[in-house]
Tab-separated table of N, CA, C and O in Angstrom:
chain	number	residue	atom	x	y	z
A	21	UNK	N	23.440	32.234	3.787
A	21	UNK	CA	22.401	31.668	2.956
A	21	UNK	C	21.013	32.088	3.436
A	21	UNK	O	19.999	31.451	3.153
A	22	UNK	N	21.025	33.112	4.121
A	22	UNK	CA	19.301	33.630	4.768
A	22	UNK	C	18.465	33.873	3.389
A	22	UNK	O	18.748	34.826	2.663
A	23	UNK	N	17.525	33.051	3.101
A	23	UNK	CA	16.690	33.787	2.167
A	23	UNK	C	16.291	33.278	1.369
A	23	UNK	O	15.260	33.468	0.724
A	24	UNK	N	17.871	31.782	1.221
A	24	UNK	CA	17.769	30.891	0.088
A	24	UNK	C	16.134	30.656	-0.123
A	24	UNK	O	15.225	30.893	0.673
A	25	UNK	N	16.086	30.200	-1.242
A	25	UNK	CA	14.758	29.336	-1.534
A	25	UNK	C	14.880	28.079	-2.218
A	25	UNK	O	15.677	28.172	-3.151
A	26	UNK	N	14.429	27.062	-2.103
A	26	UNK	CA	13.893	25.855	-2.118
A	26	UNK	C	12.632	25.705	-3.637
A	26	UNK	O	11.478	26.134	-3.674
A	27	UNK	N	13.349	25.005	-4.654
A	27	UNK	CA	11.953	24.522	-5.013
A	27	UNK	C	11.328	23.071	-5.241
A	27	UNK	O	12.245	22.283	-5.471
A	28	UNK	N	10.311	22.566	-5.253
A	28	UNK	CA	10.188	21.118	-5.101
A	28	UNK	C	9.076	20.457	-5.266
A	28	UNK	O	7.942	20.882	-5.042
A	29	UNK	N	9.394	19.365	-5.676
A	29	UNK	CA	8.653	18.952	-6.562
A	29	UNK	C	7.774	17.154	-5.719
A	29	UNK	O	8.113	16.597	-4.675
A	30	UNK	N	6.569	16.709	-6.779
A	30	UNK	CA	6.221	15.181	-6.344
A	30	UNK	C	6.586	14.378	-7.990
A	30	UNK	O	6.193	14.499	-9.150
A	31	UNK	N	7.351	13.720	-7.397
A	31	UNK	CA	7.096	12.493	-9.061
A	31	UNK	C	5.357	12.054	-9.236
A	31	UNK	O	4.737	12.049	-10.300
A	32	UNK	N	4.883	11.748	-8.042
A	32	UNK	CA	4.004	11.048	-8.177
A	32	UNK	C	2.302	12.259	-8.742
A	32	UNK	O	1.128	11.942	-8.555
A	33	UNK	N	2.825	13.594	-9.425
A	33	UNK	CA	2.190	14.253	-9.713
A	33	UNK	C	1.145	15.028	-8.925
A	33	UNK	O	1.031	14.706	-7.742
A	34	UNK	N	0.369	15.993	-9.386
A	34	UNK	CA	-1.024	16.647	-8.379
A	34	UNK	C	-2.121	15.489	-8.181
A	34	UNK	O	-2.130	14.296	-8.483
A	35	UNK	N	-2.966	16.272	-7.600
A	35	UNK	CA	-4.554	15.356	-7.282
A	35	UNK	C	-5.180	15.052	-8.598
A	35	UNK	O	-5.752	13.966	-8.695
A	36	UNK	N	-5.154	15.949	-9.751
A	36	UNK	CA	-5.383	15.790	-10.793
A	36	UNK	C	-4.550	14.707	-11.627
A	36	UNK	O	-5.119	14.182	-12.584
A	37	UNK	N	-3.827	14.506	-11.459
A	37	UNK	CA	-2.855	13.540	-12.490
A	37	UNK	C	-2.693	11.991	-11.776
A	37	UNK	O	-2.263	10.971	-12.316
A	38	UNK	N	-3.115	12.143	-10.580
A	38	UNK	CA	-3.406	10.988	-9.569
A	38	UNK	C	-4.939	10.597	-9.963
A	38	UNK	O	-5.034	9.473	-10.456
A	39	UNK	N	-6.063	11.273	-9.843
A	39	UNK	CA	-7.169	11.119	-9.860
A	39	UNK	C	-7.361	10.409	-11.569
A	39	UNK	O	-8.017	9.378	-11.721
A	40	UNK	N	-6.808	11.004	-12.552
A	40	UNK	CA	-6.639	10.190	-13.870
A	40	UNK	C	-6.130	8.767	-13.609
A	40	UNK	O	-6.688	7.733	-13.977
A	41	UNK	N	-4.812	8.887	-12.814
A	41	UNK	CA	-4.495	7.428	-13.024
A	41	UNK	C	-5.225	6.338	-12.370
A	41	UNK	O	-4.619	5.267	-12.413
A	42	UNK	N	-6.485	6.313	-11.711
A	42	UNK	CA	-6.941	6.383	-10.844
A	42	UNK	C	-8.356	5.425	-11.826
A	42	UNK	O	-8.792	4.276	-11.894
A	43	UNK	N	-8.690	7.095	-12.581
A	43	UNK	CA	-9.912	6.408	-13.335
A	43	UNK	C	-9.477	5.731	-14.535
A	43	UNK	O	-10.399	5.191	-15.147
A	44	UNK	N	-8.244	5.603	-15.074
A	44	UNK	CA	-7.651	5.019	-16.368
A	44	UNK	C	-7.784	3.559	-15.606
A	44	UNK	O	-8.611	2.750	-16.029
A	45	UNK	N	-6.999	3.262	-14.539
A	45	UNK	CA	-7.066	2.433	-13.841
A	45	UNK	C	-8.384	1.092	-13.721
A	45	UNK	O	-8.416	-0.105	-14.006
A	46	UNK	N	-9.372	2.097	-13.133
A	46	UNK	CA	-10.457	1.234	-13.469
A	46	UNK	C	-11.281	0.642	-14.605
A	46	UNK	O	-11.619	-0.444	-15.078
A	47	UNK	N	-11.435	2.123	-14.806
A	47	UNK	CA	-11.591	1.481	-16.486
A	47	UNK	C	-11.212	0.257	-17.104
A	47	UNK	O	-11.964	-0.542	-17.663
A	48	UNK	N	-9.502	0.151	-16.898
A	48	UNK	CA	-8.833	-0.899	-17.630
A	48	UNK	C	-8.922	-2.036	-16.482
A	48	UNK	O	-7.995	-2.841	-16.397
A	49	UNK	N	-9.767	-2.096	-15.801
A	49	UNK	CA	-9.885	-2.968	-14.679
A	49	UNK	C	-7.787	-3.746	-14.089
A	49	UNK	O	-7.418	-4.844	-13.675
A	50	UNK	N	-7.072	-2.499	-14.377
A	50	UNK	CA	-5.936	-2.947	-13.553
A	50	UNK	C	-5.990	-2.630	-11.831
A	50	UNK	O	-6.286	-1.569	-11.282
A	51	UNK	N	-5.684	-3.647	-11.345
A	51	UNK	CA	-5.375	-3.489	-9.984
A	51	UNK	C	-4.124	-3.771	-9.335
A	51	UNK	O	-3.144	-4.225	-9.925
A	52	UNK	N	-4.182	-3.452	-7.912
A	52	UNK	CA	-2.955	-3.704	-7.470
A	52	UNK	C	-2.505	-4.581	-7.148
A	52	UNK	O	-3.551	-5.230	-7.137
A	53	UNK	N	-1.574	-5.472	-6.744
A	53	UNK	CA	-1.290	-6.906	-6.395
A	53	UNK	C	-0.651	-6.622	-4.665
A	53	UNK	O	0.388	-6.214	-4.146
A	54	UNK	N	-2.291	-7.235	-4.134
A	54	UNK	CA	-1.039	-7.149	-2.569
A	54	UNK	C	-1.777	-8.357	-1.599
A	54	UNK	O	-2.737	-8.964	-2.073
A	55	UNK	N	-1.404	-8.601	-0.550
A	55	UNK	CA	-1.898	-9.578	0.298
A	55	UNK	C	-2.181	-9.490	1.323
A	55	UNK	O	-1.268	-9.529	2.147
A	56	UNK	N	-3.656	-9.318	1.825
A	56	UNK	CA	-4.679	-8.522	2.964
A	56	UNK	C	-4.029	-9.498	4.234
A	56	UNK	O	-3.757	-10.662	3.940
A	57	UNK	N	-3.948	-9.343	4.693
A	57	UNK	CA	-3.310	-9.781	6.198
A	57	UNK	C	-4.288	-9.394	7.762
A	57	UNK	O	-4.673	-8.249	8.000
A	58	UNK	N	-4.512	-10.368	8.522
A	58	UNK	CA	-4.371	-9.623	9.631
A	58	UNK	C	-3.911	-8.947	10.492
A	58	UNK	O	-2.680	-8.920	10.475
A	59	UNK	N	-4.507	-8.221	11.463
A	59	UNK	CA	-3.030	-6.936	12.416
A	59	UNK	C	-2.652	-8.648	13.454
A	59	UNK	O	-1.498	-8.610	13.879
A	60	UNK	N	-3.228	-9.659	13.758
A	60	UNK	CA	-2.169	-10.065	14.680
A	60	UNK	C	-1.101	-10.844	13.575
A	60	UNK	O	-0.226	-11.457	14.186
A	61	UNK	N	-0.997	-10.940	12.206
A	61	UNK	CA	0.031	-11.495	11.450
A	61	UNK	C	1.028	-10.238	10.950
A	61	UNK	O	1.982	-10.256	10.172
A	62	UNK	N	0.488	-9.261	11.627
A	62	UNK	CA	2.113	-7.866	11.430
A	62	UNK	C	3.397	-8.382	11.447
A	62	UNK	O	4.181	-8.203	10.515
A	63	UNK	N	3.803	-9.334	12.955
A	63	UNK	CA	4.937	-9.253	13.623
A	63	UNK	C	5.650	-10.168	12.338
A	63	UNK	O	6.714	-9.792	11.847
A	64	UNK	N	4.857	-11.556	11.793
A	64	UNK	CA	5.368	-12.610	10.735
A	64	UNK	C	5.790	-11.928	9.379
A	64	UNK	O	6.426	-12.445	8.460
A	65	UNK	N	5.207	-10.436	9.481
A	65	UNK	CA	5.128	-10.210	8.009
A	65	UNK	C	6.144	-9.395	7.998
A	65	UNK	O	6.753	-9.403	6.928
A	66	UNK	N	6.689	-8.450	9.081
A	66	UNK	CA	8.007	-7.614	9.016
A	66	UNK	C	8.999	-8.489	9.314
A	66	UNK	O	10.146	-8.049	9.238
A	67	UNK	N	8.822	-9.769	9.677
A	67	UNK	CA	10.174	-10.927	9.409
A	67	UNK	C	9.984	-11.407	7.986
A	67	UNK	O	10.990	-11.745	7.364
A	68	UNK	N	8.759	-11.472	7.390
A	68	UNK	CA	8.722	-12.029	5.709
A	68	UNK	C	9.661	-10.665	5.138
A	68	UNK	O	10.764	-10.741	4.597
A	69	UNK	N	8.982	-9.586	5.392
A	69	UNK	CA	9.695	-8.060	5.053
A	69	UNK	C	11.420	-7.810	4.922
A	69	UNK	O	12.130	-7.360	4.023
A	70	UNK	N	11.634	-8.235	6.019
A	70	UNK	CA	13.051	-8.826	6.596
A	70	UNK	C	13.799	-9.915	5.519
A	70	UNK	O	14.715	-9.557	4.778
A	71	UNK	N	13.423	-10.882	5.543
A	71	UNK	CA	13.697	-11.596	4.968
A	71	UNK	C	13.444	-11.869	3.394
A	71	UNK	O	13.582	-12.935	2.795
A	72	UNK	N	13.085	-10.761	2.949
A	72	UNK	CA	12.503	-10.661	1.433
A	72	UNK	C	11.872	-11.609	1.219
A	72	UNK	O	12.104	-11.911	0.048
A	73	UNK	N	11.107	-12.374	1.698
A	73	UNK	CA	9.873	-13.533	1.277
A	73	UNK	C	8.689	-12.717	0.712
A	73	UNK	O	7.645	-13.336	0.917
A	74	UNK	N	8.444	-11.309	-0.057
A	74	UNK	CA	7.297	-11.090	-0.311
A	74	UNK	C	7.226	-10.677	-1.406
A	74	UNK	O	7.949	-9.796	-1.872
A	75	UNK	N	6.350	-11.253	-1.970
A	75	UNK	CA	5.930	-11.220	-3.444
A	75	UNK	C	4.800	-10.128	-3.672
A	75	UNK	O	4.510	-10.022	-4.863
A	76	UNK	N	4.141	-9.349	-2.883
A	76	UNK	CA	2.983	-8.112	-3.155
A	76	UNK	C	3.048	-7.594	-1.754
A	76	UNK	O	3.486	-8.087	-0.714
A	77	UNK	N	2.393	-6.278	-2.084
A	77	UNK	CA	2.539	-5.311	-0.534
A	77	UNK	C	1.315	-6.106	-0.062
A	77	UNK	O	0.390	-6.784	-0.511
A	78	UNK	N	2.057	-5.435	1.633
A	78	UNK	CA	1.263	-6.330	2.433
A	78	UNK	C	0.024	-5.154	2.531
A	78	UNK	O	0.339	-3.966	2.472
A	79	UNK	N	-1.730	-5.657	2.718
A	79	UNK	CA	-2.295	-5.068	3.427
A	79	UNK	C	-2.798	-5.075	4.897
A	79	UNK	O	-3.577	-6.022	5.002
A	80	UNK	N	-2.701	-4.543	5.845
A	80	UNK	CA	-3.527	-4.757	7.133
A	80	UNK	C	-5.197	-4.873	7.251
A	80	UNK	O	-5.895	-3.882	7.038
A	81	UNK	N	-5.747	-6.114	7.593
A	81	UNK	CA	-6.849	-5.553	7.379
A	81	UNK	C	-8.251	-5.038	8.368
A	81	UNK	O	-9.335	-5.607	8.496
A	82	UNK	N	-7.815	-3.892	8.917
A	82	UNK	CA	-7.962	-3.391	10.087
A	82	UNK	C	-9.424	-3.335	10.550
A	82	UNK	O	-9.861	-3.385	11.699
A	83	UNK	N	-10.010	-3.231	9.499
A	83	UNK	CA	-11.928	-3.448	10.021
A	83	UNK	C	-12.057	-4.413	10.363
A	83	UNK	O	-12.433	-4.313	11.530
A	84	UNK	N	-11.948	-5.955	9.938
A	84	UNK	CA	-11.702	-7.124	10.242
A	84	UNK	C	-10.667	-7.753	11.689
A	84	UNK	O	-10.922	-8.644	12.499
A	85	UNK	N	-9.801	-7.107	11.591
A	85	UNK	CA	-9.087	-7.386	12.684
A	85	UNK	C	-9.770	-7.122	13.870
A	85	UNK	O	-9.879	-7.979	14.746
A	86	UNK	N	-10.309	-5.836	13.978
A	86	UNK	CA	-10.411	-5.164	15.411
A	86	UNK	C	-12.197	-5.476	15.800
A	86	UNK	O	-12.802	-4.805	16.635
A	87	UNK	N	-12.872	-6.696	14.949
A	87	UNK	CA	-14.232	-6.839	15.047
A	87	UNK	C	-13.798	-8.238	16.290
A	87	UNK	O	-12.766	-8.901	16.193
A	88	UNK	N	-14.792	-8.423	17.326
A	88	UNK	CA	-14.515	-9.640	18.339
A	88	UNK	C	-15.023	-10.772	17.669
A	88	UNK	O	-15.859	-11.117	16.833
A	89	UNK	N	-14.216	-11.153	18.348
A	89	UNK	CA	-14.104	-13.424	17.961
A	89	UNK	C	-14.949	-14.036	18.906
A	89	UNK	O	-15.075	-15.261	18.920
């Protein structure tokens, strides 16, 4: 098989077909549904993860986290 070739593909389309869904997006003021989290609530949230308790992706919210208390 020396030589084979490979061809392949993204579902999720180019930069161009991303960048549309992107500005269709706003436009239609749809957003995403997820739930900003802190980094020390990671460890609770890959047991929510675990345990299918989650209703929207989780976000980390890393500027916030890593500012001092």
């Amino acid at each position: 098989m020396t030589g084979s070739k490979t061809v392949a593909g993204s579902v999720t389309g180019g930069t161009k077909d991303i960048q549309e869904m992107i500005d269709f997006c706003a436009a239609n003021e749809i957003h995403p549904n997820i739930e900003v989290i802190p980094i020390e609530y990671a460890n609770e949230a890959l047991e929510r993860l675990i345990n299918r308790d989650v209703k929207y992706r989780f976000v980390i919210d890393i500027e916030n986290s890593l500012k001092e208390k």
